[in-house]
XYZ file of C-alpha atoms in Angstrom:
653
model
C -5.330 31.367 1.620
C -6.604 28.395 2.403
C -5.064 25.151 3.808
C -4.922 22.200 2.182
C -4.574 19.622 4.984
C -7.356 21.526 6.708
C -5.047 22.099 10.028
C -7.238 23.391 12.649
C -5.317 26.795 11.880
C -3.971 28.241 8.816
C -0.229 27.068 8.983
C 2.899 28.635 6.655
C 3.421 25.889 4.864
C -0.435 25.406 3.688
C -1.295 28.383 2.422
C -2.384 28.575 -0.859
C -4.930 31.090 -3.186
C -8.359 29.457 -3.018
C -8.218 29.411 -6.689
C -6.208 27.062 -6.919
C -7.579 24.459 -4.216
C -11.353 24.228 -5.356
C -11.677 24.399 -9.063
C -14.861 22.811 -10.283
C -14.025 19.552 -12.559
C -10.827 18.968 -11.493
C -10.767 16.804 -8.795
C -9.816 13.045 -8.788
C -13.252 11.458 -9.551
C -14.532 8.000 -9.299
C -14.012 7.092 -12.758
C -11.849 3.361 -13.402
C -8.445 3.121 -12.188
C -7.152 0.158 -14.750
C -3.729 -0.204 -14.363
C -1.602 1.276 -17.418
C -0.895 -1.909 -19.952
C 0.819 -2.059 -23.867
C -2.217 -4.011 -25.460
C -3.270 -3.786 -29.865
C -5.285 0.131 -28.754
C -3.548 1.275 -26.500
C 0.252 2.509 -25.246
C 2.809 3.539 -22.133
C 5.279 5.649 -21.308
C 7.129 5.609 -18.265
C 8.515 8.966 -17.700
C 11.281 8.125 -14.661
C 14.742 9.580 -14.629
C 15.940 12.679 -13.575
C 12.772 15.376 -12.884
C 13.439 19.183 -12.515
C 13.653 19.917 -8.514
C 13.065 22.368 -6.019
C 11.647 23.382 -2.486
C 10.441 26.208 -1.382
C 12.063 27.323 1.414
C 9.526 30.791 1.581
C 8.714 32.061 5.018
C 5.267 30.849 3.875
C 5.961 28.392 1.632
C 3.717 29.452 -1.326
C 6.269 31.609 -2.892
C 5.775 29.062 -5.702
C 2.303 30.047 -5.949
C 2.760 33.544 -5.702
C 4.313 34.027 -8.467
C 2.745 31.227 -10.324
C 6.069 28.619 -11.333
C 3.748 26.178 -13.422
C 3.353 29.023 -15.824
C 6.925 28.991 -17.264
C 9.642 26.358 -17.042
C 10.944 25.687 -13.403
C 14.304 26.477 -14.473
C 13.651 30.117 -15.596
C 11.953 30.765 -12.204
C 14.527 30.292 -10.171
C 17.637 27.574 -9.309
C 16.636 23.754 -9.481
C 17.968 20.526 -8.844
C 17.902 17.804 -10.545
C 15.990 14.328 -8.473
C 15.559 10.487 -9.225
C 12.121 9.760 -9.930
C 10.775 7.499 -8.396
C 12.171 7.827 -4.700
C 12.268 9.963 -1.983
C 13.307 13.758 -1.522
C 14.196 13.196 1.260
C 17.972 11.349 1.884
C 19.694 11.765 -2.023
C 21.166 14.844 -0.612
C 23.508 16.715 1.516
C 21.100 18.919 2.302
C 20.346 18.347 6.513
C 16.181 21.033 6.047
C 15.952 18.186 2.971
C 16.030 15.545 4.399
C 13.889 17.196 7.287
C 11.591 19.346 4.867
C 7.676 19.817 5.691
C 5.645 21.925 2.908
C 6.007 22.328 -0.789
C 8.371 20.699 -3.743
C 8.263 21.278 -7.448
C 8.789 18.654 -10.191
C 8.638 19.350 -13.090
C 9.310 17.103 -16.571
C 9.156 18.405 -20.191
C 8.381 15.177 -23.096
C 8.240 15.128 -26.555
C 5.097 13.097 -27.597
C 5.072 10.819 -30.592
C 3.355 12.741 -32.700
C 0.115 9.837 -33.560
C -0.621 10.814 -29.831
C -2.160 13.889 -30.575
C -3.477 13.425 -34.254
C -6.998 11.730 -35.811
C -10.430 12.260 -36.265
C -11.305 11.466 -33.210
C -7.285 11.500 -31.725
C -6.748 9.330 -29.585
C -6.756 10.441 -25.245
C -4.107 10.991 -23.657
C -3.911 10.603 -19.914
C -1.155 11.278 -17.678
C -0.922 8.963 -14.684
C 1.038 9.316 -11.095
C 1.568 5.274 -9.230
C 1.395 7.670 -6.020
C 3.193 10.834 -4.332
C 3.206 12.185 -0.750
C 0.833 13.658 0.264
C -1.206 16.611 -1.257
C -0.166 16.752 -5.440
C -1.697 19.440 -7.811
C -0.366 18.975 -11.492
C -0.682 21.128 -14.772
C 0.289 19.952 -17.830
C 1.861 23.329 -20.092
C 0.365 25.363 -16.995
C -2.745 24.098 -17.480
C -4.196 22.832 -13.975
C -5.288 19.155 -14.786
C -5.950 17.399 -11.919
C -5.644 17.571 -7.579
C -5.563 13.979 -4.800
C -5.099 13.586 -1.136
C -3.264 11.382 -0.004
C -0.080 9.995 -0.561
C -0.183 5.847 -1.412
C -2.872 5.456 -4.300
C -2.669 5.944 -8.107
C -4.247 9.096 -9.418
C -4.691 10.094 -13.431
C -5.970 13.073 -15.296
C -7.484 13.305 -19.125
C -5.261 15.658 -20.412
C -5.939 14.865 -24.500
C -7.849 18.949 -24.358
C -4.302 20.319 -23.521
C -2.150 18.827 -25.256
C -4.535 19.910 -28.533
C -4.188 23.366 -27.852
C -1.281 23.233 -27.001
C 1.624 23.947 -30.314
C 3.795 21.622 -31.353
C 4.080 17.897 -29.092
C 5.891 19.920 -25.985
C 4.175 17.994 -22.962
C 5.761 20.368 -19.826
C 3.980 19.065 -16.078
C 4.695 19.894 -13.435
C 4.105 19.014 -9.969
C 3.521 20.949 -6.398
C 3.541 18.150 -3.897
C 2.964 19.078 0.098
C 4.475 16.510 2.454
C 2.581 17.824 5.754
C -0.194 16.172 7.884
C -3.233 16.618 9.980
C -5.255 15.578 12.751
C -7.864 15.102 9.013
C -5.283 13.098 6.983
C -4.121 9.115 6.635
C -1.837 8.792 7.850
C -2.955 11.989 10.354
C -0.110 14.796 12.508
C -0.045 17.743 13.612
C 1.961 21.056 13.787
C 3.454 22.321 16.293
C 4.567 25.745 16.525
C 7.118 26.331 18.299
C 6.904 30.506 19.683
C 9.596 30.607 22.578
C 12.185 33.315 20.715
C 14.691 32.625 23.405
C 14.813 28.556 22.216
C 13.596 29.165 17.924
C 14.025 30.749 14.910
C 11.228 33.086 13.999
C 8.413 30.913 11.798
C 9.834 27.901 13.078
C 7.753 25.047 14.145
C 8.035 20.605 13.725
C 5.501 17.996 12.672
C 4.242 15.505 14.969
C 3.062 12.549 13.993
C 1.810 9.267 15.859
C 3.307 6.735 13.971
C 6.986 5.369 14.270
C 8.998 5.121 10.180
C 10.345 8.302 8.267
C 7.982 10.085 6.659
C 9.279 9.745 3.997
C 8.049 12.234 0.473
C 8.584 12.119 -3.158
C 7.240 11.066 -6.508
C 7.111 6.982 -5.040
C 6.075 5.572 -8.265
C 6.003 5.222 -11.625
C 4.706 8.593 -13.391
C 3.071 7.063 -16.982
C 1.895 8.213 -19.983
C -0.835 5.938 -22.013
C -3.567 5.878 -24.567
C -6.614 4.716 -24.857
C -9.043 5.320 -28.232
C -12.034 8.373 -27.693
C -14.116 4.934 -26.587
C -12.565 3.280 -24.543
C -12.963 0.086 -21.893
C -12.937 2.300 -18.703
C -13.173 -0.353 -15.825
C -13.665 -4.091 -14.966
C -14.507 -5.299 -11.630
C -14.077 -9.801 -11.552
C -15.428 -12.237 -8.780
C -15.474 -15.465 -8.934
C -16.989 -18.943 -7.557
C -15.245 -22.543 -8.096
C -16.446 -25.884 -7.082
C -13.941 -28.903 -7.887
C -14.811 -29.179 -11.073
C -16.468 -25.900 -12.455
C -15.616 -22.245 -11.827
C -18.285 -19.000 -12.555
C -16.122 -15.717 -12.951
C -18.193 -13.029 -12.819
C -17.613 -9.651 -14.336
C -19.337 -6.572 -14.944
C -17.528 -3.811 -17.369
C -18.002 -0.180 -17.815
C -17.510 2.074 -21.364
C -17.217 5.565 -21.947
C -17.351 7.573 -24.860
C -20.229 5.927 -26.330
C -22.011 3.133 -26.692
C -20.845 0.066 -27.179
C -21.060 -1.612 -30.997
C -20.181 -4.449 -29.374
C -17.964 -6.226 -26.193
C -16.992 -9.153 -26.170
C -15.052 -11.166 -23.108
C -12.023 -13.648 -23.619
C -10.327 -15.927 -20.694
C -7.311 -17.518 -21.432
C -5.360 -20.063 -20.048
C -1.366 -19.711 -19.787
C -0.868 -21.718 -22.741
C -3.389 -19.502 -24.588
C -6.014 -22.098 -25.077
C -9.428 -19.660 -25.030
C -11.073 -21.697 -22.167
C -14.677 -19.511 -21.565
C -15.914 -16.937 -23.812
C -18.615 -13.876 -23.169
C -20.244 -11.028 -24.374
C -22.430 -7.608 -22.790
C -21.143 -5.678 -20.051
C -22.139 -7.842 -17.597
C -22.282 -11.795 -17.382
C -20.427 -14.847 -15.620
C -18.020 -17.268 -17.640
C -18.303 -20.809 -17.304
C -14.631 -22.626 -16.368
C -14.822 -26.213 -16.622
C -11.718 -27.918 -14.213
C -10.429 -24.802 -13.274
C -7.039 -24.201 -12.441
C -7.125 -22.345 -8.861
C -5.175 -19.016 -7.640
C -3.750 -21.581 -4.726
C -0.922 -19.388 -2.296
C 2.913 -20.470 -2.360
C 3.557 -23.512 -0.812
C -0.286 -24.565 -0.857
C -0.131 -26.377 -4.239
C 2.373 -26.872 -6.658
C 1.561 -24.484 -8.631
C 0.991 -21.435 -6.838
C -0.641 -17.735 -7.935
C -1.857 -19.475 -11.053
C -3.399 -16.552 -13.308
C -5.557 -16.355 -16.584
C -6.198 -13.758 -18.992
C -9.416 -11.905 -19.410
C -9.777 -10.189 -22.816
C -12.151 -7.486 -23.369
C -12.399 -6.032 -26.063
C -14.772 -3.469 -27.389
C -15.756 -1.515 -30.373
C -17.612 1.209 -31.078
C -18.824 3.980 -33.715
C -17.814 7.430 -32.983
C -18.816 9.909 -35.928
C -17.908 7.971 -39.400
C -15.114 5.421 -37.318
C -15.779 2.454 -35.642
C -13.146 2.881 -32.908
C -11.209 -0.593 -31.082
C -10.395 -0.804 -27.226
C -8.505 -3.198 -27.019
C -7.667 -4.213 -22.177
C -6.144 -7.670 -20.300
C -6.619 -8.294 -16.808
C -5.007 -10.948 -15.359
C -7.884 -13.076 -13.176
C -7.573 -15.524 -10.144
C -9.789 -17.614 -9.617
C -10.588 -18.671 -5.948
C -12.654 -18.156 -3.004
C -12.510 -16.156 0.512
C -14.818 -17.796 3.733
C -13.859 -16.744 7.209
C -15.405 -19.018 10.421
C -15.408 -18.875 13.762
C -11.856 -20.614 14.220
C -10.401 -20.431 9.947
C -9.493 -18.969 7.689
C -10.538 -20.484 4.089
C -9.269 -20.375 0.363
C -10.846 -21.707 -1.573
C -12.575 -24.206 0.856
C -9.328 -25.333 2.828
C -7.594 -23.930 5.933
C -5.090 -21.285 5.515
C -3.270 -19.994 8.253
C -1.026 -17.454 7.644
C 3.167 -17.527 8.356
C 3.920 -13.887 7.015
C 5.580 -10.752 7.523
C 4.551 -6.939 8.194
C 7.057 -5.034 5.787
C 7.354 -1.477 4.686
C 8.799 0.489 1.735
C 11.912 1.560 2.729
C 15.896 1.659 1.501
C 18.488 3.533 1.597
C 18.916 6.297 -0.382
C 15.804 5.853 -2.175
C 13.374 5.930 0.461
C 10.253 4.869 0.003
C 10.503 4.698 -3.930
C 9.428 1.841 -6.426
C 12.865 0.021 -7.024
C 12.840 -3.202 -8.650
C 16.143 -4.774 -7.652
C 14.912 -4.141 -4.285
C 11.858 -5.524 -5.127
C 12.428 -9.236 -6.603
C 15.159 -9.535 -3.766
C 12.261 -9.248 -1.220
C 9.951 -11.800 -2.844
C 13.188 -13.395 -3.006
C 14.009 -13.442 0.082
C 10.148 -13.992 1.618
C 10.089 -17.563 -0.626
C 13.103 -18.274 1.557
C 11.608 -17.769 4.337
C 8.698 -19.343 3.378
C 6.463 -17.315 4.157
C 3.177 -16.983 2.410
C 1.560 -13.679 3.278
C 1.925 -10.232 4.020
C 0.493 -7.314 5.240
C 1.252 -3.859 3.490
C 2.072 -2.422 6.729
C 1.002 0.704 6.969
C -0.432 1.696 3.498
C -0.993 0.620 0.392
C 2.320 -0.898 -1.308
C 2.874 -0.020 -5.340
C 0.786 -1.841 -8.008
C 4.059 -3.357 -9.131
C 4.463 -5.032 -5.940
C 0.648 -6.240 -6.144
C 1.724 -7.843 -9.533
C 4.148 -9.752 -8.069
C 2.356 -11.012 -5.129
C -0.484 -12.333 -7.467
C 1.905 -14.399 -9.857
C 4.101 -15.690 -6.984
C 1.110 -16.113 -4.571
C 1.747 -14.582 -1.810
C -1.642 -13.463 0.210
C -1.657 -9.570 1.179
C -3.857 -8.495 3.610
C -3.845 -5.055 2.236
C -4.395 -2.008 4.400
C -4.880 1.340 4.002
C -2.796 4.309 5.368
C -5.246 4.990 8.467
C -2.458 4.233 10.850
C -1.724 6.613 13.658
C -5.193 7.641 14.471
C -4.436 8.343 17.811
C -6.440 12.938 18.321
C -9.603 12.575 19.547
C -10.081 15.025 16.293
C -8.944 12.649 13.994
C -12.469 10.694 14.858
C -14.227 13.188 13.316
C -16.775 13.679 10.476
C -14.216 15.466 7.990
C -11.917 12.261 9.294
C -13.865 10.104 8.313
C -14.910 11.766 4.925
C -12.056 11.218 3.508
C -10.729 7.702 5.516
C -14.094 6.845 3.248
C -12.645 7.978 0.163
C -9.709 6.040 0.826
C -10.612 3.049 0.961
C -13.089 3.579 -2.014
C -9.130 4.250 -4.030
C -7.899 0.845 -2.814
C -11.107 -0.876 -3.124
C -10.779 0.896 -6.755
C -7.555 -0.211 -7.674
C -7.525 -3.798 -5.787
C -10.568 -5.115 -6.500
C -9.570 -7.815 -9.070
C -6.198 -8.992 -7.646
C -6.618 -12.880 -6.087
C -3.533 -12.431 -3.897
C -5.815 -9.942 -1.890
C -7.952 -11.957 0.767
C -8.668 -9.135 3.436
C -9.045 -5.656 4.012
C -7.519 -4.041 6.863
C -8.334 -0.342 7.353
C -6.235 1.190 10.322
C -3.200 0.128 12.197
C -3.261 0.675 16.134
C -5.394 3.562 16.157
C -7.497 4.562 19.897
C -9.858 2.493 19.312
C -10.832 2.921 23.044
C -11.984 6.166 22.476
C -15.361 6.058 22.670
C -16.385 8.265 18.761
C -13.928 4.839 17.404
C -17.299 2.881 17.596
C -18.932 4.855 14.903
C -15.965 5.652 13.670
C -15.160 1.845 12.295
C -18.815 0.534 12.369
C -19.079 3.557 8.700
C -15.475 2.186 7.483
C -15.860 -1.033 7.727
C -19.984 -0.774 6.715
C -18.713 1.122 3.522
C -15.541 -1.006 2.981
C -18.095 -3.882 2.597
C -20.640 -2.468 0.761
C -17.514 -1.815 -1.913
C -16.077 -5.373 -1.711
C -18.470 -8.113 0.090
C -16.010 -10.708 -1.721
C -14.047 -10.358 0.585
C -13.709 -10.071 4.832
C -12.546 -6.762 6.452
C -10.223 -6.052 9.913
C -8.325 -2.924 11.516
C -5.446 -3.888 13.506
C -5.308 -3.205 17.042
C -3.634 -2.914 19.795
C -6.071 -1.831 22.559
C -7.518 -4.338 25.917
C -10.002 -6.290 24.354
C -12.291 -4.745 26.709
C -12.083 -1.603 25.984
C -11.990 -1.813 22.266
C -14.863 0.101 20.208
C -14.166 -1.207 17.030
C -13.343 -4.507 17.256
C -17.360 -6.200 17.736
C -17.564 -4.555 13.610
C -14.258 -6.644 12.116
C -14.647 -10.239 10.603
C -11.139 -11.492 12.177
C -9.633 -10.409 15.291
C -6.057 -9.140 14.073
C -3.953 -8.354 17.140
C -0.029 -6.971 17.813
C 1.502 -7.279 21.259
C 4.982 -6.095 22.351
C 4.729 -8.588 25.567
C 8.759 -8.605 27.004
C 9.448 -5.836 24.682
C 7.212 -2.276 25.317
C 5.932 -4.017 28.253
C 8.211 -5.924 30.894
C 11.271 -5.308 28.641
C 13.329 -8.133 28.930
C 11.915 -10.596 30.734
C 10.651 -13.151 28.336
C 9.587 -15.929 31.101
C 5.959 -13.657 31.322
C 4.889 -13.856 27.666
C 3.769 -17.930 27.175
C 1.128 -16.497 30.597
C 0.383 -12.951 28.763
C 0.148 -13.924 25.541
C -1.948 -17.747 25.999
C -4.415 -14.474 28.148
C -4.375 -12.576 25.279
C -6.010 -15.166 23.225
C -8.408 -16.632 25.362
C -9.523 -13.407 26.280
C -10.389 -12.180 22.528
C -11.997 -15.322 21.873
C -13.780 -15.508 24.749
C -15.138 -12.070 24.070
C -15.906 -12.235 20.244
C -15.996 -15.858 18.878
C -13.467 -14.853 16.014
C -10.760 -16.148 14.159
C -7.304 -13.980 15.048
C -3.946 -13.452 13.419
C -1.056 -12.456 15.754
C -0.455 -9.281 13.087
C 2.330 -8.074 15.347
C 5.292 -9.163 17.683
C 9.292 -8.747 17.553
C 11.995 -7.589 19.294
C 14.785 -4.882 17.878
C 18.222 -6.485 17.660
C 21.193 -4.649 16.580
C 23.126 -6.428 13.724
C 26.012 -8.480 15.245
C 25.104 -7.522 18.924
C 25.526 -10.528 21.413
C 24.551 -11.551 24.400
C 24.277 -14.838 26.681
C 21.841 -15.088 28.854
C 20.215 -12.989 26.825
C 20.490 -9.304 26.371
C 17.946 -6.622 24.909
C 18.585 -5.282 21.254
C 21.380 -8.950 21.307
C 20.327 -11.084 17.806
C 19.561 -13.675 20.506
C 17.567 -12.282 22.623
C 15.287 -11.251 18.925
C 15.240 -15.056 18.785
C 14.345 -16.229 22.619
C 11.383 -13.511 21.945
C 10.407 -15.573 19.240
C 10.693 -18.596 20.061
C 8.757 -17.883 23.825
C 5.734 -16.037 21.360
C 6.035 -19.456 19.039
C 5.535 -22.228 21.961
C 2.128 -19.917 22.281
C 1.370 -19.930 18.267
C 1.596 -23.349 18.341
C -0.729 -24.627 20.774
C -3.824 -21.853 20.354
C -2.913 -22.458 16.109
C -5.040 -25.705 17.171
C -7.576 -24.404 17.801
C -8.565 -19.941 16.871
C -5.387 -18.719 15.871
C -4.583 -18.460 12.319
C -1.957 -16.272 11.822
C 1.532 -14.896 12.275
C 2.193 -11.854 11.295
C 6.586 -10.488 12.380
C 7.584 -7.339 12.843
C 9.686 -6.601 10.704
C 10.506 -8.391 7.526
C 13.800 -6.014 7.550
C 14.804 -2.871 9.287
C 13.565 -0.074 8.695
C 13.575 4.215 8.902
C 12.269 6.361 11.883
C 12.068 9.851 13.540
C 15.134 10.470 14.941
C 14.834 9.438 18.761
C 16.658 8.308 22.138
C 14.520 5.134 21.706
C 15.592 4.813 17.952
C 19.269 4.195 16.934
C 18.883 4.887 12.704
C 16.128 3.681 12.794
C 13.351 0.621 14.083
C 15.530 -2.376 14.005
C 13.002 -5.324 14.580
C 13.465 -6.612 11.595
C 14.597 -10.355 10.332
C 16.831 -8.411 8.128
C 18.941 -5.899 7.910
C 17.989 -3.055 5.982
C 20.261 -3.853 3.050
C 18.204 -7.101 3.377
C 21.098 -9.790 4.794
C 20.199 -12.556 7.756
C 19.742 -11.468 11.363
C 19.951 -14.661 13.841
C 16.011 -14.463 13.787
C 15.587 -15.636 10.097
C 16.758 -18.598 10.510
C 15.080 -19.783 14.000
C 11.612 -17.279 11.319
C 12.628 -19.997 8.338
C 12.345 -23.066 10.170
C 9.356 -22.359 11.461
C 7.716 -21.357 8.739
C 8.929 -24.164 6.124
C 8.199 -26.570 9.160
C 4.450 -25.322 8.883
C 4.892 -25.527 5.492
C 5.018 -29.220 5.563
C 2.516 -30.148 7.751
C -0.601 -28.554 6.316
C 0.720 -29.525 2.887
C -0.813 -31.860 0.756
C 1.427 -31.188 -1.709
C 3.417 -35.146 -2.920
C 6.476 -35.033 -1.689
C 6.953 -33.450 0.956
C 8.132 -29.911 0.492
C 11.286 -28.932 1.526
C 12.551 -25.189 1.591
C 14.800 -26.736 -1.851
C 12.036 -28.256 -4.003
C 10.117 -25.124 -4.675
C 13.190 -22.310 -4.936
C 16.744 -23.507 -4.055
């Protein structure tokens, strides 16, 4: 047997026959990862709703593989329950063992495909795509394995055309085996601890240990989609932009698969549908006169301006001339970092925003449209112009709205909780690099993404962190030279081995909370020293990437006491006074921890989760939300060049 996640010793939750894991050609490759869209040549079908579900509760968690549950309908091999997709499975039932289940779970969906998807010469290409599934996935279609994927926060897909052509009728039975176990070499890392004291623990008892402070939700978290393309198709598009006041250049590179393209044409349209530039060939640039630039929210009267780049390919396949069309949203903007400023389109940009989580009642980390729209309405009400995808890549649907609304994003990998020395070895490094490749491939064309973050609060004071982060950051820059790269640190400025390689210093600190708890009077001295030490050492702009305090909604105290809403307000104001001094120098941003309360593992310091949100988990404001709202709108007014002066009502309410 072999361990999927590479645990240091055989782990009962990960035992899988070797044959299933190492069949050649099944792993997700480095092909393009264009977001599925309906176009004149493509169709898409979402497979959300109820799936059949079963957790493998066998002692070795290996019954599903031993009995080959994927070979026939899941209901024929044992009892199943309904499970909504997308959603985490943890909070859906009343079964406490499923709430904290570690190991393999199985999902299945049977769908009937349109006959036209299976006909033609050549027949269309049919692709199965998972937006994300946490953590390790193996997928079968009609009993045939089609893909496996390591990682819980990024999409993966498989061309299933040949499998469908060999199956009778139009039935497509999709089976997913999903394992949420974390090892020292996964992102995020974790470890399995076996409790061998039989006087205290049952036989085969183990727990999953993690070094991050949010619940390890698992399941199919984002949409599952079937989509078609012609047999010859547009595989990938890469766009970068440069601009001045009167002209912009849109550089593009297009790759095609299936045949040499007879013709490849591109048209860039504005929001009124007018063609403003056109070109042809797989590589080139488009010249746009008097461009509408992509501006952040509150930085322009028309933020988030997007053009549409239509790519049209024709290719001869046998006797048939095939055409494929794909339309990509494009925002024209530039990003530049100096020793004291972050510039968007040549103008200083100050991050006044939040850190978030994909987290909500019942659905866990499952994508939920009402919640997404509510969150964006709250962000704009707050006057926030940015957020960090703490601590993993967010759903493509969320990123789409960031592009459209002008919300600036620091796009973070799942590199959170990298604390163990073995998590800095070559095995972990290889996986981390692969994850960054997937993240850049997915989000490289998004104007909202202005910086990559490769990790959050790693043990960067350990000597191996120097080579580790030098390598990950250099590789990310090679993948995308157009954006700065950072990671978020809570290490001492004099001991951090990764900081020399970042473009922007991102620092987390919790003065008067985790340090000197209850003593608000120490914040001015300690926070000022933090900024001055970091800047003197590195001469790089600094973002306060986390700060905050827990508050229990409705708990009040005067004078302010920890966990009261008044203490959270007072702590924020102490931080803000220092920010106001240092943002005139080299501090370029402040991101509150956190946007909303979120679930964590149970523990003596957590009462139903982390309460550092300025909104409750149900998105109701605490007192601190109004403190932050007043501040963010004031900053927006100070930095805006817009006539008339922006108010909290003029652009949103």
